PDB file of C-alpha atoms in Angstrom:
ATOM      1  CA  GLY T  75      89.408 132.915  87.384  1.00 63.00           C
ATOM      2  CA  GLY T  76      86.683 130.334  87.055  1.00 77.00           C
ATOM      3  CA  LEU T  77      87.113 128.014  83.763  1.00 83.00           C
ATOM      4  CA  GLN T  78      90.257 129.782  82.862  1.00 87.00           C
ATOM      5  CA  ALA T  79      91.516 129.007  86.310  1.00 87.00           C
ATOM      6  CA  LEU T  80      90.577 125.405  86.298  1.00 85.00           C
ATOM      7  CA  ALA T  81      92.107 124.792  83.128  1.00 89.00           C
ATOM      8  CA  LEU T  82      95.466 126.757  83.541  1.00 90.00           C
ATOM      9  CA  ILE T  83      95.848 124.003  86.385  1.00 91.00           C
ATOM     10  CA  ILE T  84      95.292 121.334  84.482  1.00 92.00           C
ATOM     11  CA  MET T  85      97.556 122.066  81.775  1.00 94.00           C
ATOM     12  CA  GLY T  86     100.388 122.995  84.811  1.00 93.00           C
ATOM     13  CA  VAL T  87      99.494 119.403  86.395  1.00 94.00           C
ATOM     14  CA  ALA T  88      99.547 117.630  82.664  1.00 93.00           C
ATOM     15  CA  LEU T  89     103.625 119.812  82.610  1.00 94.00           C
ATOM     16  CA  VAL T  90     104.597 118.464  85.889  1.00 94.00           C
ATOM     17  CA  ALA T  91     103.635 114.929  84.492  1.00 92.00           C
ATOM     18  CA  ILE T  92     105.842 115.550  81.043  1.00 93.00           C
ATOM     19  CA  LEU T  93     108.677 116.834  82.990  1.00 92.00           C
ATOM     20  CA  LEU T  94     108.648 113.859  85.142  1.00 91.00           C
ATOM     21  CA  ALA T  95     108.431 111.272  82.392  1.00 88.00           C
ATOM     22  CA  ILE T  96     111.247 112.491  80.599  1.00 88.00           C
ATOM     23  CA  PRO T  97     114.286 111.645  82.947  1.00 87.00           C
ATOM     24  CA  ARG T  98     112.514 108.394  83.050  1.00 82.00           C
ATOM     25  CA  PRO T  99     114.347 105.144  81.083  1.00 82.00           C
ATOM     26  CA  THR T 100     113.275 104.425  77.330  1.00 75.00           C
ATOM     27  CA  VAL T 101     111.940 100.947  77.383  1.00 66.00           C
ATOM     28  CA  LYS T 102     113.180  98.798  75.547  1.00 68.00           C
ATOM     29  CA  ALA T 103     111.719  96.175  72.274  1.00 63.00           C
ATOM     30  CA  SER T 104     111.001  93.002  72.797  1.00 64.00           C
ATOM     31  CA  LYS T 105     112.185  90.670  70.137  1.00 68.00           C
ATOM     32  CA  GLY T 106     110.084  88.579  68.548  1.00 66.00           C
ATOM     33  CA  LYS T 107     107.364  88.619  65.569  1.00 74.00           C
ATOM     34  CA  PRO T 108     104.082  90.616  66.808  1.00 76.00           C
ATOM     35  CA  LEU T 109     100.960  88.827  66.415  1.00 79.00           C
ATOM     36  CA  PRO T 110      98.189  90.978  63.907  1.00 81.00           C
ATOM     37  CA  PHE T 111      95.816  93.285  65.868  1.00 81.00           C
ATOM     38  CA  ARG T 112      92.996  90.615  65.253  1.00 87.00           C
ATOM     39  CA  ALA T 113      95.089  88.121  67.324  1.00 87.00           C
ATOM     40  CA  VAL T 114      95.554  90.497  69.767  1.00 88.00           C
ATOM     41  CA  LEU T 115      92.071  91.792  70.196  1.00 91.00           C
ATOM     42  CA  GLY T 116      90.977  87.975  70.577  1.00 90.00           C
ATOM     43  CA  ARG T 117      92.623  87.379  73.200  1.00 91.00           C
ATOM     44  CA  VAL T 118      92.040  90.846  75.325  1.00 93.00           C
ATOM     45  CA  TRP T 119      88.237  91.550  74.197  1.00 94.00           C
ATOM     46  CA  LEU T 120      86.885  89.663  77.071  1.00 95.00           C
ATOM     47  CA  TYR T 121      88.664  91.258  79.532  1.00 96.00           C
ATOM     48  CA  GLY T 122      87.738  94.993  77.766  1.00 95.00           C
ATOM     49  CA  MET T 123      83.975  94.437  77.410  1.00 97.00           C
ATOM     50  CA  ALA T 124      83.735  93.696  81.400  1.00 97.00           C
ATOM     51  CA  LEU T 125      86.094  97.207  81.627  1.00 97.00           C
ATOM     52  CA  ALA T 126      83.516  98.292  79.557  1.00 97.00           C
ATOM     53  CA  LEU T 127      80.449  97.604  81.327  1.00 97.00           C
ATOM     54  CA  ALA T 128      82.120  98.362  84.237  1.00 96.00           C
ATOM     55  CA  SER T 129      82.735 101.617  83.111  1.00 96.00           C
ATOM     56  CA  ALA T 130      79.282 102.977  82.508  1.00 95.00           C
ATOM     57  CA  GLY T 131      78.638 103.265  86.093  1.00 94.00           C
ATOM     58  CA  PHE T 132      82.138 105.897  86.302  1.00 94.00           C
ATOM     59  CA  GLY T 133      80.239 107.040  83.408  1.00 94.00           C
ATOM     60  CA  VAL T 134      76.280 108.168  84.362  1.00 95.00           C
ATOM     61  CA  ILE T 135      77.796 109.118  87.860  1.00 95.00           C
ATOM     62  CA  ALA T 136      80.491 111.386  86.287  1.00 92.00           C
ATOM     63  CA  THR T 137      77.869 113.223  83.827  1.00 91.00           C
ATOM     64  CA  PHE T 138      74.942 112.767  85.533  1.00 93.00           C
ATOM     65  CA  ILE T 139      74.959 113.530  89.550  1.00 94.00           C
ATOM     66  CA  THR T 140      74.296 116.981  88.918  1.00 93.00           C
ATOM     67  CA  LEU T 141      71.078 116.260  86.858  1.00 93.00           C
ATOM     68  CA  PHE T 142      70.460 113.385  89.668  1.00 94.00           C
ATOM     69  CA  TYR T 143      70.260 115.729  92.213  1.00 94.00           C
ATOM     70  CA  ASP T 144      68.313 118.860  90.384  1.00 93.00           C
ATOM     71  CA  ALA T 145      65.386 116.837  89.785  1.00 92.00           C
ATOM     72  CA  LYS T 146      65.779 115.469  93.439  1.00 93.00           C
ATOM     73  CA  GLY T 147      65.490 119.266  94.631  1.00 92.00           C
ATOM     74  CA  TRP T 148      68.880 118.778  96.358  1.00 93.00           C
ATOM     75  CA  ASP T 149      71.788 120.654  97.209  1.00 92.00           C
ATOM     76  CA  GLY T 150      75.351 119.142  97.050  1.00 91.00           C
ATOM     77  CA  ALA T 151      76.034 117.432  93.642  1.00 92.00           C
ATOM     78  CA  ALA T 152      79.106 118.887  93.844  1.00 92.00           C
ATOM     79  CA  PHE T 153      79.802 117.689  97.436  1.00 94.00           C
ATOM     80  CA  ALA T 154      78.603 114.140  95.993  1.00 94.00           C
ATOM     81  CA  LEU T 155      81.615 114.341  92.900  1.00 94.00           C
ATOM     82  CA  THR T 156      84.354 115.400  95.489  1.00 95.00           C
ATOM     83  CA  LEU T 157      82.995 111.940  97.197  1.00 95.00           C
ATOM     84  CA  PHE T 158      82.962 109.856  94.197  1.00 96.00           C
ATOM     85  CA  SER T 159      86.767 111.436  93.053  1.00 95.00           C
ATOM     86  CA  CYS T 160      87.979 110.947  96.640  1.00 96.00           C
ATOM     87  CA  ALA T 161      87.170 107.591  96.844  1.00 96.00           C
ATOM     88  CA  PHE T 162      88.156 106.699  93.471  1.00 95.00           C
ATOM     89  CA  VAL T 163      92.064 107.918  94.372  1.00 95.00           C
ATOM     90  CA  GLY T 164      92.169 107.589  97.662  1.00 95.00           C
ATOM     91  CA  THR T 165      91.131 103.351  96.739  1.00 94.00           C
ATOM     92  CA  ARG T 166      93.799 103.074  94.619  1.00 93.00           C
ATOM     93  CA  LEU T 167      95.902 104.595  97.685  1.00 94.00           C
ATOM     94  CA  LEU T 168      95.113 102.320 100.661  1.00 93.00           C
ATOM     95  CA  PHE T 169      95.478  99.236  98.202  1.00 92.00           C
ATOM     96  CA  PRO T 170      97.881  99.079  96.136  1.00 85.00           C
ATOM     97  CA  ASN T 171      99.155  95.380  96.418  1.00 89.00           C
ATOM     98  CA  GLY T 172      96.477  94.291  96.751  1.00 88.00           C
ATOM     99  CA  ILE T 173      95.964  93.106  92.695  1.00 91.00           C
ATOM    100  CA  ASN T 174      99.398  91.239  94.115  1.00 90.00           C
ATOM    101  CA  ARG T 175      98.445  89.609  96.908  1.00 92.00           C
ATOM    102  CA  ILE T 176      94.880  88.191  95.620  1.00 93.00           C
ATOM    103  CA  GLY T 177      94.757  88.495  91.895  1.00 92.00           C
ATOM    104  CA  GLY T 178      93.759  90.404  89.390  1.00 92.00           C
ATOM    105  CA  LEU T 179      89.901  88.729  88.629  1.00 94.00           C
ATOM    106  CA  ASN T 180      89.456  87.885  92.148  1.00 96.00           C
ATOM    107  CA  VAL T 181      89.913  92.305  92.941  1.00 96.00           C
ATOM    108  CA  ALA T 182      87.991  92.910  89.539  1.00 96.00           C
ATOM    109  CA  MET T 183      85.215  90.890  91.493  1.00 97.00           C
ATOM    110  CA  ILE T 184      85.089  92.366  94.669  1.00 97.00           C
ATOM    111  CA  CYS T 185      85.251  95.367  93.342  1.00 96.00           C
ATOM    112  CA  PHE T 186      82.177  94.772  90.764  1.00 97.00           C
ATOM    113  CA  SER T 187      80.619  94.255  93.600  1.00 97.00           C
ATOM    114  CA  VAL T 188      80.944  97.221  95.941  1.00 98.00           C
ATOM    115  CA  GLU T 189      80.390  99.392  92.590  1.00 97.00           C
ATOM    116  CA  ILE T 190      76.760  97.808  92.255  1.00 98.00           C
ATOM    117  CA  ILE T 191      76.365  98.577  95.757  1.00 98.00           C
ATOM    118  CA  GLY T 192      76.795 102.124  95.416  1.00 97.00           C
ATOM    119  CA  LEU T 193      75.148 102.758  92.036  1.00 97.00           C
ATOM    120  CA  LEU T 194      72.316 100.758  93.385  1.00 98.00           C
ATOM    121  CA  LEU T 195      71.459 103.203  96.408  1.00 97.00           C
ATOM    122  CA  VAL T 196      71.852 105.900  94.373  1.00 96.00           C
ATOM    123  CA  GLY T 197      69.568 104.631  92.326  1.00 95.00           C
ATOM    124  CA  VAL T 198      67.007 104.092  94.767  1.00 96.00           C
ATOM    125  CA  ALA T 199      68.011 107.104  97.112  1.00 94.00           C
ATOM    126  CA  THR T 200      65.560 108.892  98.647  1.00 93.00           C
ATOM    127  CA  MET T 201      68.057 111.010 101.182  1.00 95.00           C
ATOM    128  CA  PRO T 202      70.693 113.167  99.802  1.00 94.00           C
ATOM    129  CA  TRP T 203      73.478 110.897 102.469  1.00 94.00           C
ATOM    130  CA  MET T 204      71.967 107.926 100.393  1.00 95.00           C
ATOM    131  CA  ALA T 205      73.355 109.086  97.011  1.00 95.00           C
ATOM    132  CA  LYS T 206      76.584 110.639  98.590  1.00 96.00           C
ATOM    133  CA  ILE T 207      76.989 107.303 100.119  1.00 96.00           C
ATOM    134  CA  GLY T 208      76.014 105.672  96.692  1.00 97.00           C
ATOM    135  CA  VAL T 209      78.954 107.953  95.309  1.00 97.00           C
ATOM    136  CA  LEU T 210      81.380 106.583  97.457  1.00 97.00           C
ATOM    137  CA  LEU T 211      81.158 103.463  96.631  1.00 97.00           C
ATOM    138  CA  ALA T 212      80.537 103.682  93.341  1.00 97.00           C
ATOM    139  CA  GLY T 213      84.432 105.402  92.977  1.00 96.00           C
ATOM    140  CA  ALA T 214      85.730 103.160  95.041  1.00 96.00           C
ATOM    141  CA  GLY T 215      84.481 100.132  93.311  1.00 96.00           C
ATOM    142  CA  PHE T 216      85.490 101.467  90.324  1.00 96.00           C
ATOM    143  CA  SER T 217      89.108 102.531  90.959  1.00 95.00           C
ATOM    144  CA  LEU T 218      90.687  99.229  90.670  1.00 95.00           C
ATOM    145  CA  VAL T 219      88.982  97.885  87.907  1.00 96.00           C
ATOM    146  CA  PHE T 220      91.148  99.193  85.106  1.00 95.00           C
ATOM    147  CA  PRO T 221      94.140  97.618  86.250  1.00 95.00           C
ATOM    148  CA  ALA T 222      92.888  94.736  87.882  1.00 95.00           C
ATOM    149  CA  LEU T 223      91.737  93.446  84.638  1.00 95.00           C
ATOM    150  CA  GLY T 224      94.608  95.275  82.673  1.00 94.00           C
ATOM    151  CA  VAL T 225      97.327  92.824  84.347  1.00 94.00           C
ATOM    152  CA  VAL T 226      95.426  89.879  83.431  1.00 94.00           C
ATOM    153  CA  ALA T 227      94.827  91.134  80.267  1.00 93.00           C
ATOM    154  CA  VAL T 228      98.531  92.046  79.312  1.00 92.00           C
ATOM    155  CA  LYS T 229      99.462  88.311  80.392  1.00 90.00           C
ATOM    156  CA  ALA T 230      97.368  86.693  77.484  1.00 89.00           C
ATOM    157  CA  VAL T 231      99.299  87.685  74.778  1.00 88.00           C
ATOM    158  CA  PRO T 232     103.785  87.195  73.861  1.00 86.00           C
ATOM    159  CA  GLN T 233     105.785  90.016  75.561  1.00 84.00           C
ATOM    160  CA  GLN T 234     105.961  91.628  72.766  1.00 81.00           C
ATOM    161  CA  ASN T 235     102.819  92.025  72.134  1.00 84.00           C
ATOM    162  CA  GLN T 236     101.694  93.377  75.360  1.00 87.00           C
ATOM    163  CA  GLY T 237     101.754  96.978  74.347  1.00 85.00           C
ATOM    164  CA  ALA T 238      99.503  96.362  71.663  1.00 88.00           C
ATOM    165  CA  ALA T 239      97.209  94.054  74.132  1.00 91.00           C
ATOM    166  CA  LEU T 240      97.203  97.513  76.952  1.00 92.00           C
ATOM    167  CA  ALA T 241      96.311  99.733  74.095  1.00 92.00           C
ATOM    168  CA  THR T 242      93.543  97.343  72.732  1.00 93.00           C
ATOM    169  CA  TYR T 243      92.148  96.909  76.167  1.00 94.00           C
ATOM    170  CA  THR T 244      91.752  99.917  76.727  1.00 94.00           C
ATOM    171  CA  VAL T 245      89.967 101.313  73.940  1.00 95.00           C
ATOM    172  CA  PHE T 246      86.845  99.552  75.699  1.00 95.00           C
ATOM    173  CA  MET T 247      86.420 101.852  78.613  1.00 95.00           C
ATOM    174  CA  ASP T 248      87.063 105.056  75.925  1.00 94.00           C
ATOM    175  CA  LEU T 249      84.356 103.177  73.684  1.00 95.00           C
ATOM    176  CA  SER T 250      82.148 103.119  76.853  1.00 94.00           C
ATOM    177  CA  LEU T 251      82.519 106.622  78.512  1.00 93.00           C
ATOM    178  CA  GLY T 252      81.790 107.569  74.602  1.00 93.00           C
ATOM    179  CA  VAL T 253      78.396 105.693  74.211  1.00 93.00           C
ATOM    180  CA  THR T 254      77.806 106.021  77.695  1.00 92.00           C
ATOM    181  CA  GLY T 255      76.366 109.419  77.943  1.00 90.00           C
ATOM    182  CA  PRO T 256      73.563 109.480  74.736  1.00 92.00           C
ATOM    183  CA  LEU T 257      72.271 106.414  76.054  1.00 93.00           C
ATOM    184  CA  ALA T 258      72.130 107.054  79.356  1.00 92.00           C
ATOM    185  CA  GLY T 259      70.416 110.149  77.886  1.00 91.00           C
ATOM    186  CA  LEU T 260      67.735 108.850  76.033  1.00 93.00           C
ATOM    187  CA  VAL T 261      66.870 106.411  79.177  1.00 92.00           C
ATOM    188  CA  MET T 262      67.019 109.474  81.875  1.00 90.00           C
ATOM    189  CA  SER T 263      64.353 111.405  79.221  1.00 88.00           C
ATOM    190  CA  TRP T 264      62.193 107.981  78.653  1.00 90.00           C
ATOM    191  CA  ALA T 265      62.022 106.861  82.519  1.00 91.00           C
ATOM    192  CA  GLY T 266      63.907 109.483  84.791  1.00 89.00           C
ATOM    193  CA  VAL T 267      67.335 110.270  86.538  1.00 92.00           C
ATOM    194  CA  PRO T 268      67.239 107.499  88.803  1.00 93.00           C
ATOM    195  CA  VAL T 269      66.855 104.670  86.541  1.00 95.00           C
ATOM    196  CA  ILE T 270      69.758 104.873  84.514  1.00 96.00           C
ATOM    197  CA  TYR T 271      71.884 104.599  88.107  1.00 96.00           C
ATOM    198  CA  LEU T 272      69.373 101.075  88.406  1.00 96.00           C
ATOM    199  CA  ALA T 273      70.749 100.299  84.574  1.00 96.00           C
ATOM    200  CA  ALA T 274      74.651 100.541  84.880  1.00 96.00           C
ATOM    201  CA  ALA T 275      74.111  98.393  87.830  1.00 97.00           C
ATOM    202  CA  GLY T 276      72.480  95.833  85.901  1.00 97.00           C
ATOM    203  CA  LEU T 277      75.337  96.315  83.994  1.00 97.00           C
ATOM    204  CA  VAL T 278      78.262  96.382  86.244  1.00 97.00           C
ATOM    205  CA  ALA T 279      76.753  93.392  87.232  1.00 98.00           C
ATOM    206  CA  ILE T 280      77.057  91.592  83.457  1.00 97.00           C
ATOM    207  CA  ALA T 281      81.213  92.447  84.367  1.00 97.00           C
ATOM    208  CA  LEU T 282      80.549  90.665  87.763  1.00 97.00           C
ATOM    209  CA  LEU T 283      79.370  87.448  85.795  1.00 97.00           C
ATOM    210  CA  LEU T 284      81.825  87.544  82.604  1.00 96.00           C
ATOM    211  CA  THR T 285      84.629  88.050  85.151  1.00 96.00           C
ATOM    212  CA  TRP T 286      83.529  85.259  86.886  1.00 95.00           C
ATOM    213  CA  ARG T 287      83.313  82.981  83.517  1.00 94.00           C
ATOM    214  CA  LEU T 288      86.800  84.395  82.958  1.00 92.00           C
ATOM    215  CA  LYS T 289      88.428  83.159  86.365  1.00 89.00           C
ATOM    216  CA  LYS T 290      86.360  79.378  86.135  1.00 85.00           C
ATOM    217  CA  ARG T 291      88.139  79.731  82.838  1.00 79.00           C
ATOM    218  CA  PRO T 292      91.478  76.931  82.381  1.00 71.00           C
ATOM    219  CA  PRO T 293      94.252  79.104  82.103  1.00 64.00           C
ATOM    220  CA  GLU T 294      95.856  79.140  78.654  1.00 63.00           C
ATOM    221  CA  HIS T 295      99.731  79.209  77.261  1.00 57.00           C
ATOM    222  CA  VAL T 296     100.916  82.141  76.433  1.00 56.00           C
ATOM    223  CA  PRO T 297     103.838  81.452  74.018  1.00 53.00           C
ATOM    224  CA  GLU T 298     106.932  82.726  74.892  1.00 51.00           C
ATOM    225  CA  ALA T 299     108.668  85.492  72.217  1.00 47.00           C
ATOM    226  CA  ALA T 300     110.922  84.152  69.571  1.00 43.00           C
ATOM    227  CA  SER T 301     114.470  85.289  69.761  1.00 39.00           C
ATOM    228  CA  SER T 302     115.271  87.080  66.673  1.00 38.00           C
ATOM    229  CA  SER T 303     119.333  85.983  67.097  1.00 34.00           C
TER     230      SER T 303
END
């Protein structure tokens, strides 16, 4: 029981994923000379920065919401995390074609706006229901950020570099989640737990502004993969 059972369940889910992936056909390598890493980074880093800034909201909820509830003297932190997770997964299930319909950058800006409202609600919450609505909105808002920005980021490079572009783009989220905990902990020890949610909302607002600027930027020409024949 307890953590051991949870660990076994997680291992079982991972094993099922591996078994489902094995029969999938392999992806053929694209022809053409790949770009160096520096060139790939130069084309996707702005999208990665927007993702990193938005990931701060995800990080402070996943890491500190239990401390937030404890500081407020409230019960229900586990339920709040459940709401966050359900909103995160549920939004992806409800809007699977949203990115194709209105575009990745448009979806990202809508998501940022929803996430900002959610984080602000948590930060100013004076009642448990406010925090619960806040985490629900934050989870729904962050849910489509990764794929929405990702589909645009990979299109910024030729086809033979799209795998490298996706990997580079993903690193920004990993780094953000890695530094969010320690930095938020420092801010929390100095200014209190609610402040970290207000600060995260500010970071997501910067991501919204950055994405708006990316949308206004003229499209770049991406050369086709060169044939090896």
